[in-house]
Amino acid sequence: MKSQLLDILAELDSRINHAAPINRLPPEILLGIFTLLVDELKDEVNIILPLDPSTRVDTESLVRLIHVCRYWRSVALNAPTLWTRCDNRDMNKLSTFFERSRDCPVSLLFGVGWIAFSGPSDSDEHRIRTCTTHTRIGNKLTLLQGSRLRRLDLEVTLTYENITPLSDLYAQYLECLTISMDEDRPQPHQNLWVPILAGHTDYLKALAIWPVKDWLPSNVFPNLTHLTLSFRISSATPRDLVVLLGRTPRLEFLFVDLLVHYQPVLPMPAHSIILDKMRSLVFSSCAYTLVMPIMKCLSLPSHSLVRLDELLIEAEIDGPAGPLPHLPVLQHACHMDIIADAYALLLAVDNVSCGCGFFLQTFYERPGTPDGWNLWLLDLPTAISLANITTLRLNIHPAHTFWPVLLQHMSEIVELSVVIGAPRADYPGSDPMRMFCDLLSQDSPVLCPSLCTLLVQGLRVDGANASTTLSYRPLASMLAARARTGHRISHFEVQLAPTVDEDSIGTPTGDTLESYAALGEHVDVFRLVPAGAPLCEFKVREVWADSDGMERYWRLDPDEEAPLGDRIMPEL
């Protein structure tokens, strides 16, 4: 009797639920809602590198759906695509998801909770531990055999001694493979190259190894589009990376981190590595002298984005920085930014219309030469087609002499923004403001003949007599000279530099405004800007926003990568 009563109550609850407005939706609509939920959960579990061992797949929300009512349960259980993402923290749940996903491709986050031992040793204890670790990894990965794996994210330490399970894993339709390991330093091994996935990598589109240990995959990857590598603890050489890239002909996105370990110099391949599909190439926190030989070996398309971020130069070991390689992307840029001092250099050239660009941020551990990057920048016209530059943002350090040479090559420049440093006692005879004005005043030949917009930041006022002793006169003479030669500047803005007086921050007074009125006589638009927010702010253009598809498989930990916009202007 009690059982029958419970059945009746369950039937009544079912009919009440069935009458609910949400349950009047056709199963196709309800399934669409469930799919949106699952897709949102998949986005949240988008792998962040390096992989945190606590990362897990949220399956509870999906499980709760099937306990709402019979109708929802029936719809969810008859939709195998909802059950294709899981982790191995609960092996029973993993088996259930495998069963419910039927024949659909599956994605697994797979962690192995033990320490992998590596390194040469003759002790019985070491051989036993290594053998045990090898066997346990093999037993776990054996569960993943089959053709249904679409994505596999491994949180497991795989060294040369225990790589066999991954080498033997047969997953011929695998699309994405992530290998995230601990960062204990391994013992280098002579045989660096090993095959993975039983040699079946034709369908693999994304591969991340973070960090590379003592091995690299020897496979050919005919369809790989995304490659992410961290060499934080690796003994791999630039040649090893070039050889690997030679096996990825369809690569579109490359991210390389911390290639900094100096090894004996090995000759690079004699032929260029053609990567004509490349859209975004990033070297982050690497050694300048290791990256530049790699760049010389690569043949990249003109529409790519090349970002060399926070490259280090140890002057005592490396000497002065070598010149830029000749890259097609450097020949089509129309916007340029240059920020430099004795230690650091930021160079960005790009073309928003065609989505190409080159970004370099590099620095000496200690000053490489007395004038910093001046000599390096003097050689820039040999690497970049400056005649195509229409917009330039530049800082002028008192020690710099490169910028007049660059301006002589920029015949098409339309907009110029400059931050001008003050004369300094350690650079006697240098007056950057007067040098700048004299250069733009010359009439044979006229420098930057197409210049229409000029923004100047750093105009200084003598605090003792701000109304009369002003540095505006060279600027006024320059504007008048350009107007006489028929190369009038139509739009001119100037910003006062902060004064030494703490009570004054370079705010123009009435007398100052009257004195500066002469600056507007030979231009169509004139604006005098008080000190404060920088007039010539070095903002990253939208072409450097994340390329469509770059983060399709992984995202970097925000602590691992500083935003491009967070750049500090050097003291001038």
mmCIF file of C-alpha atoms in Angstrom, residues 74-322:
data_model
loop_
_atom_site.group_PDB
_atom_site.id
_atom_site.type_symbol
_atom_site.label_atom_id
_atom_site.label_comp_id
_atom_site.label_asym_id
_atom_site.label_seq_id
_atom_site.Cartn_x
_atom_site.Cartn_y
_atom_site.Cartn_z
ATOM 1 C CA SER A 74 14.878 12.498 -20.142
ATOM 2 C CA VAL A 75 15.949 15.425 -22.325
ATOM 3 C CA ALA A 76 19.432 15.618 -20.761
ATOM 4 C CA LEU A 77 20.152 11.898 -20.790
ATOM 5 C CA ASN A 78 19.171 11.688 -24.452
ATOM 6 C CA ALA A 79 21.635 14.431 -25.403
ATOM 7 C CA PRO A 80 25.116 12.831 -25.471
ATOM 8 C CA THR A 81 26.808 16.120 -26.360
ATOM 9 C CA LEU A 82 26.074 17.414 -22.833
ATOM 10 C CA TRP A 83 28.277 14.723 -21.292
ATOM 11 C CA THR A 84 31.515 15.182 -23.195
ATOM 12 C CA ARG A 85 33.595 17.157 -20.651
ATOM 13 C CA CYS A 86 34.796 15.671 -17.348
ATOM 14 C CA ASP A 87 37.836 15.110 -15.136
ATOM 15 C CA ASN A 88 39.174 12.014 -13.377
ATOM 16 C CA ARG A 89 38.744 13.130 -9.769
ATOM 17 C CA ASP A 90 35.844 10.673 -9.507
ATOM 18 C CA MET A 91 36.472 7.618 -11.688
ATOM 19 C CA ASN A 92 32.868 6.414 -11.299
ATOM 20 C CA LYS A 93 31.582 9.750 -12.549
ATOM 21 C CA LEU A 94 34.102 9.638 -15.410
ATOM 22 C CA SER A 95 32.782 6.214 -16.465
ATOM 23 C CA THR A 96 29.213 7.522 -16.287
ATOM 24 C CA PHE A 97 30.060 10.501 -18.492
ATOM 25 C CA PHE A 98 31.800 8.192 -20.960
ATOM 26 C CA GLU A 99 28.673 6.052 -21.152
ATOM 27 C CA ARG A 100 26.229 8.954 -21.486
ATOM 28 C CA SER A 101 28.326 10.669 -24.176
ATOM 29 C CA ARG A 102 27.909 7.546 -26.340
ATOM 30 C CA ASP A 103 29.924 7.966 -29.533
ATOM 31 C CA CYS A 104 30.570 11.717 -29.211
ATOM 32 C CA PRO A 105 34.155 13.035 -28.953
ATOM 33 C CA VAL A 106 35.108 13.700 -25.331
ATOM 34 C CA SER A 107 37.371 16.182 -23.524
ATOM 35 C CA LEU A 108 39.152 15.152 -20.349
ATOM 36 C CA LEU A 109 41.049 16.999 -17.660
ATOM 37 C CA PHE A 110 43.291 14.247 -16.332
ATOM 38 C CA GLY A 111 45.510 14.624 -13.271
ATOM 39 C CA VAL A 112 47.964 12.156 -11.794
ATOM 40 C CA GLY A 113 48.503 12.751 -8.106
ATOM 41 C CA TRP A 114 52.039 11.652 -7.469
ATOM 42 C CA ILE A 115 55.625 12.768 -7.995
ATOM 43 C CA ALA A 116 57.492 11.540 -11.040
ATOM 44 C CA PHE A 117 61.143 10.734 -10.433
ATOM 45 C CA SER A 118 63.803 11.348 -13.033
ATOM 46 C CA GLY A 119 67.532 11.516 -13.374
ATOM 47 C CA PRO A 120 70.296 8.926 -13.524
ATOM 48 C CA SER A 121 70.808 6.759 -10.437
ATOM 49 C CA ASP A 122 72.122 3.279 -9.756
ATOM 50 C CA SER A 123 70.257 2.769 -6.497
ATOM 51 C CA ASP A 124 67.677 -0.009 -6.197
ATOM 52 C CA GLU A 125 65.365 2.451 -4.461
ATOM 53 C CA HIS A 126 65.455 4.789 -7.472
ATOM 54 C CA ARG A 127 64.788 1.979 -9.961
ATOM 55 C CA ILE A 128 61.834 0.744 -7.903
ATOM 56 C CA ARG A 129 60.301 4.203 -7.570
ATOM 57 C CA THR A 130 60.807 5.030 -11.242
ATOM 58 C CA CYS A 131 59.330 1.705 -12.323
ATOM 59 C CA THR A 132 56.350 2.182 -10.018
ATOM 60 C CA THR A 133 55.705 5.698 -11.273
ATOM 61 C CA HIS A 134 56.032 4.562 -14.875
ATOM 62 C CA THR A 135 53.541 1.730 -14.290
ATOM 63 C CA ARG A 136 50.982 3.927 -12.509
ATOM 64 C CA ILE A 137 51.054 6.565 -15.247
ATOM 65 C CA GLY A 138 50.724 3.827 -17.834
ATOM 66 C CA ASN A 139 47.770 2.248 -16.033
ATOM 67 C CA LYS A 140 45.967 5.578 -15.815
ATOM 68 C CA LEU A 141 46.583 6.598 -19.431
ATOM 69 C CA THR A 142 45.541 3.159 -20.668
ATOM 70 C CA LEU A 143 41.999 4.128 -19.683
ATOM 71 C CA LEU A 144 42.095 6.848 -22.316
ATOM 72 C CA GLN A 145 42.722 4.574 -25.279
ATOM 73 C CA GLY A 146 40.326 4.926 -28.165
ATOM 74 C CA SER A 147 39.287 7.220 -30.938
ATOM 75 C CA ARG A 148 36.835 9.353 -28.952
ATOM 76 C CA LEU A 149 39.318 11.691 -27.302
ATOM 77 C CA ARG A 150 38.987 15.194 -28.755
ATOM 78 C CA ARG A 151 40.847 17.092 -26.017
ATOM 79 C CA LEU A 152 43.193 15.845 -23.297
ATOM 80 C CA ASP A 153 44.565 18.133 -20.586
ATOM 81 C CA LEU A 154 47.170 16.309 -18.526
ATOM 82 C CA GLU A 155 48.379 17.508 -15.137
ATOM 83 C CA VAL A 156 51.224 15.026 -14.859
ATOM 84 C CA THR A 157 55.008 15.138 -14.796
ATOM 85 C CA LEU A 158 56.383 13.309 -17.833
ATOM 86 C CA THR A 159 60.152 13.114 -18.176
ATOM 87 C CA TYR A 160 62.206 11.205 -20.683
ATOM 88 C CA GLU A 161 62.245 8.169 -18.375
ATOM 89 C CA ASN A 162 58.453 7.879 -18.065
ATOM 90 C CA ILE A 163 57.269 9.272 -21.398
ATOM 91 C CA THR A 164 56.341 5.816 -22.756
ATOM 92 C CA PRO A 165 52.626 5.986 -21.745
ATOM 93 C CA LEU A 166 52.185 9.197 -23.730
ATOM 94 C CA SER A 167 54.288 7.804 -26.574
ATOM 95 C CA ASP A 168 52.019 4.733 -26.764
ATOM 96 C CA LEU A 169 48.705 6.552 -26.271
ATOM 97 C CA TYR A 170 46.596 5.883 -29.349
ATOM 98 C CA ALA A 171 44.194 8.788 -29.900
ATOM 99 C CA GLN A 172 44.311 9.410 -33.611
ATOM 100 C CA TYR A 173 41.506 12.021 -33.615
ATOM 101 C CA LEU A 174 42.845 14.076 -30.712
ATOM 102 C CA GLU A 175 42.535 17.797 -31.437
ATOM 103 C CA CYS A 176 44.124 19.391 -28.350
ATOM 104 C CA LEU A 177 46.811 18.076 -25.989
ATOM 105 C CA THR A 178 47.944 19.972 -22.886
ATOM 106 C CA ILE A 179 50.801 18.700 -20.731
ATOM 107 C CA SER A 180 51.250 20.697 -17.546
ATOM 108 C CA MET A 181 54.067 19.572 -15.258
ATOM 109 C CA ASP A 182 55.747 20.604 -12.031
ATOM 110 C CA GLU A 183 58.796 22.813 -12.327
ATOM 111 C CA ASP A 184 61.389 20.658 -10.549
ATOM 112 C CA ARG A 185 64.580 20.816 -12.569
ATOM 113 C CA PRO A 186 65.176 17.529 -14.426
ATOM 114 C CA GLN A 187 68.528 15.980 -15.222
ATOM 115 C CA PRO A 188 69.337 16.717 -18.890
ATOM 116 C CA HIS A 189 69.256 13.705 -21.182
ATOM 117 C CA GLN A 190 71.088 13.295 -24.445
ATOM 118 C CA ASN A 191 68.116 11.983 -26.387
ATOM 119 C CA LEU A 192 65.768 14.965 -26.424
ATOM 120 C CA TRP A 193 63.395 13.856 -29.176
ATOM 121 C CA VAL A 194 60.616 11.313 -28.535
ATOM 122 C CA PRO A 195 57.428 10.463 -30.462
ATOM 123 C CA ILE A 196 54.033 10.933 -28.800
ATOM 124 C CA LEU A 197 50.518 9.588 -29.429
ATOM 125 C CA ALA A 198 51.815 6.463 -31.151
ATOM 126 C CA GLY A 199 52.860 8.656 -34.069
ATOM 127 C CA HIS A 200 49.244 9.638 -34.883
ATOM 128 C CA THR A 201 49.203 13.441 -34.821
ATOM 129 C CA ASP A 202 47.526 14.212 -38.140
ATOM 130 C CA TYR A 203 44.409 15.600 -36.426
ATOM 131 C CA LEU A 204 46.182 17.449 -33.606
ATOM 132 C CA LYS A 205 45.573 21.200 -33.828
ATOM 133 C CA ALA A 206 46.785 22.431 -30.439
ATOM 134 C CA LEU A 207 49.747 21.399 -28.286
ATOM 135 C CA ALA A 208 50.934 22.969 -25.022
ATOM 136 C CA ILE A 209 53.874 21.750 -22.942
ATOM 137 C CA TRP A 210 54.308 23.814 -19.774
ATOM 138 C CA PRO A 211 57.106 23.581 -18.958
ATOM 139 C CA VAL A 212 59.239 21.603 -21.385
ATOM 140 C CA LYS A 213 61.346 19.136 -19.360
ATOM 141 C CA ASP A 214 64.049 17.015 -20.977
ATOM 142 C CA TRP A 215 62.232 16.055 -24.170
ATOM 143 C CA LEU A 216 60.442 17.480 -27.178
ATOM 144 C CA PRO A 217 58.056 15.647 -29.531
ATOM 145 C CA SER A 218 59.671 14.292 -32.678
ATOM 146 C CA ASN A 219 56.384 13.971 -34.575
ATOM 147 C CA VAL A 220 55.386 15.844 -37.683
ATOM 148 C CA PHE A 221 52.278 17.942 -36.977
ATOM 149 C CA PRO A 222 50.718 18.604 -40.388
ATOM 150 C CA ASN A 223 47.624 20.396 -39.028
ATOM 151 C CA LEU A 224 48.854 21.981 -35.813
ATOM 152 C CA THR A 225 47.637 25.602 -35.517
ATOM 153 C CA HIS A 226 48.375 26.415 -31.836
ATOM 154 C CA LEU A 227 51.679 25.738 -30.063
ATOM 155 C CA THR A 228 52.528 26.918 -26.547
ATOM 156 C CA LEU A 229 55.861 26.085 -24.905
ATOM 157 C CA SER A 230 57.551 27.173 -21.702
ATOM 158 C CA PHE A 231 61.290 26.553 -21.444
ATOM 159 C CA ARG A 232 61.488 27.644 -17.819
ATOM 160 C CA ILE A 233 63.612 24.639 -16.770
ATOM 161 C CA SER A 234 64.576 23.171 -20.116
ATOM 162 C CA SER A 235 68.014 22.734 -21.628
ATOM 163 C CA ALA A 236 66.578 22.950 -25.149
ATOM 164 C CA THR A 237 68.389 25.216 -27.615
ATOM 165 C CA PRO A 238 67.112 27.686 -30.213
ATOM 166 C CA ARG A 239 67.987 25.100 -32.852
ATOM 167 C CA ASP A 240 65.674 22.578 -31.150
ATOM 168 C CA LEU A 241 62.794 25.024 -31.359
ATOM 169 C CA VAL A 242 63.507 25.809 -35.016
ATOM 170 C CA VAL A 243 63.589 22.086 -35.842
ATOM 171 C CA LEU A 244 60.226 21.618 -34.106
ATOM 172 C CA LEU A 245 58.711 24.582 -35.960
ATOM 173 C CA GLY A 246 59.878 23.016 -39.207
ATOM 174 C CA ARG A 247 57.408 20.200 -38.484
ATOM 175 C CA THR A 248 54.394 22.519 -38.074
ATOM 176 C CA PRO A 249 53.692 23.902 -41.564
ATOM 177 C CA ARG A 250 50.174 25.162 -40.738
ATOM 178 C CA LEU A 251 51.004 26.867 -37.441
ATOM 179 C CA GLU A 252 48.986 30.033 -36.779
ATOM 180 C CA PHE A 253 49.630 30.850 -33.110
ATOM 181 C CA LEU A 254 52.954 30.370 -31.320
ATOM 182 C CA PHE A 255 53.701 31.323 -27.716
ATOM 183 C CA VAL A 256 57.184 30.692 -26.269
ATOM 184 C CA ASP A 257 58.031 31.516 -22.667
ATOM 185 C CA LEU A 258 61.366 31.799 -20.842
ATOM 186 C CA LEU A 259 63.824 30.605 -23.447
ATOM 187 C CA VAL A 260 66.768 31.839 -21.400
ATOM 188 C CA HIS A 261 69.180 28.972 -20.761
ATOM 189 C CA TYR A 262 72.391 29.462 -22.702
ATOM 190 C CA GLN A 263 73.749 26.291 -24.286
ATOM 191 C CA PRO A 264 76.679 25.655 -26.628
ATOM 192 C CA VAL A 265 75.936 27.399 -29.915
ATOM 193 C CA LEU A 266 74.682 24.969 -32.549
ATOM 194 C CA PRO A 267 74.310 25.906 -36.223
ATOM 195 C CA MET A 268 70.804 26.736 -37.333
ATOM 196 C CA PRO A 269 69.201 24.868 -40.254
ATOM 197 C CA ALA A 270 70.493 26.188 -43.565
ATOM 198 C CA HIS A 271 67.006 26.624 -45.033
ATOM 199 C CA SER A 272 64.252 28.977 -43.877
ATOM 200 C CA ILE A 273 61.301 27.573 -41.968
ATOM 201 C CA ILE A 274 58.212 28.632 -43.909
ATOM 202 C CA LEU A 275 55.271 29.456 -41.619
ATOM 203 C CA ASP A 276 53.013 31.185 -44.112
ATOM 204 C CA LYS A 277 49.872 30.657 -41.990
ATOM 205 C CA MET A 278 51.282 32.396 -38.910
ATOM 206 C CA ARG A 279 48.962 34.991 -37.394
ATOM 207 C CA SER A 280 50.473 35.601 -33.955
ATOM 208 C CA LEU A 281 54.005 34.834 -32.749
ATOM 209 C CA VAL A 282 54.984 35.662 -29.149
ATOM 210 C CA PHE A 283 58.270 35.281 -27.297
ATOM 211 C CA SER A 284 57.865 36.306 -23.661
ATOM 212 C CA SER A 285 60.598 36.785 -21.027
ATOM 213 C CA CYS A 286 63.267 35.228 -23.239
ATOM 214 C CA ALA A 287 66.903 36.074 -23.927
ATOM 215 C CA TYR A 288 67.300 38.563 -26.782
ATOM 216 C CA THR A 289 70.358 36.773 -28.173
ATOM 217 C CA LEU A 290 68.458 33.452 -28.303
ATOM 218 C CA VAL A 291 65.330 34.846 -29.939
ATOM 219 C CA MET A 292 66.888 36.858 -32.767
ATOM 220 C CA PRO A 293 68.639 33.874 -34.431
ATOM 221 C CA ILE A 294 65.303 32.056 -34.379
ATOM 222 C CA MET A 295 63.535 35.005 -36.008
ATOM 223 C CA LYS A 296 66.141 35.060 -38.785
ATOM 224 C CA CYS A 297 65.302 31.436 -39.611
ATOM 225 C CA LEU A 298 61.547 31.984 -39.921
ATOM 226 C CA SER A 299 59.718 33.007 -43.068
ATOM 227 C CA LEU A 300 56.548 34.735 -41.875
ATOM 228 C CA PRO A 301 53.671 36.310 -43.816
ATOM 229 C CA SER A 302 53.368 40.084 -43.997
ATOM 230 C CA HIS A 303 49.990 40.040 -42.203
ATOM 231 C CA SER A 304 51.250 38.453 -38.962
ATOM 232 C CA LEU A 305 51.628 39.913 -35.468
ATOM 233 C CA VAL A 306 55.082 39.433 -33.943
ATOM 234 C CA ARG A 307 55.431 40.215 -30.251
ATOM 235 C CA LEU A 308 58.803 39.990 -28.493
ATOM 236 C CA ASP A 309 57.998 40.942 -24.935
ATOM 237 C CA GLU A 310 60.437 41.563 -22.073
ATOM 238 C CA LEU A 311 63.542 40.201 -23.786
ATOM 239 C CA LEU A 312 66.609 40.365 -21.555
ATOM 240 C CA ILE A 313 70.139 41.288 -22.600
ATOM 241 C CA GLU A 314 73.045 40.594 -20.267
ATOM 242 C CA ALA A 315 75.575 43.070 -21.592
ATOM 243 C CA GLU A 316 78.580 41.370 -19.994
ATOM 244 C CA ILE A 317 77.709 38.098 -21.775
ATOM 245 C CA ASP A 318 75.856 39.188 -24.891
ATOM 246 C CA GLY A 319 77.490 42.504 -25.693
ATOM 247 C CA PRO A 320 75.419 45.166 -27.512
ATOM 248 C CA ALA A 321 72.067 44.088 -28.908
ATOM 249 C CA GLY A 322 72.188 42.779 -32.443
#
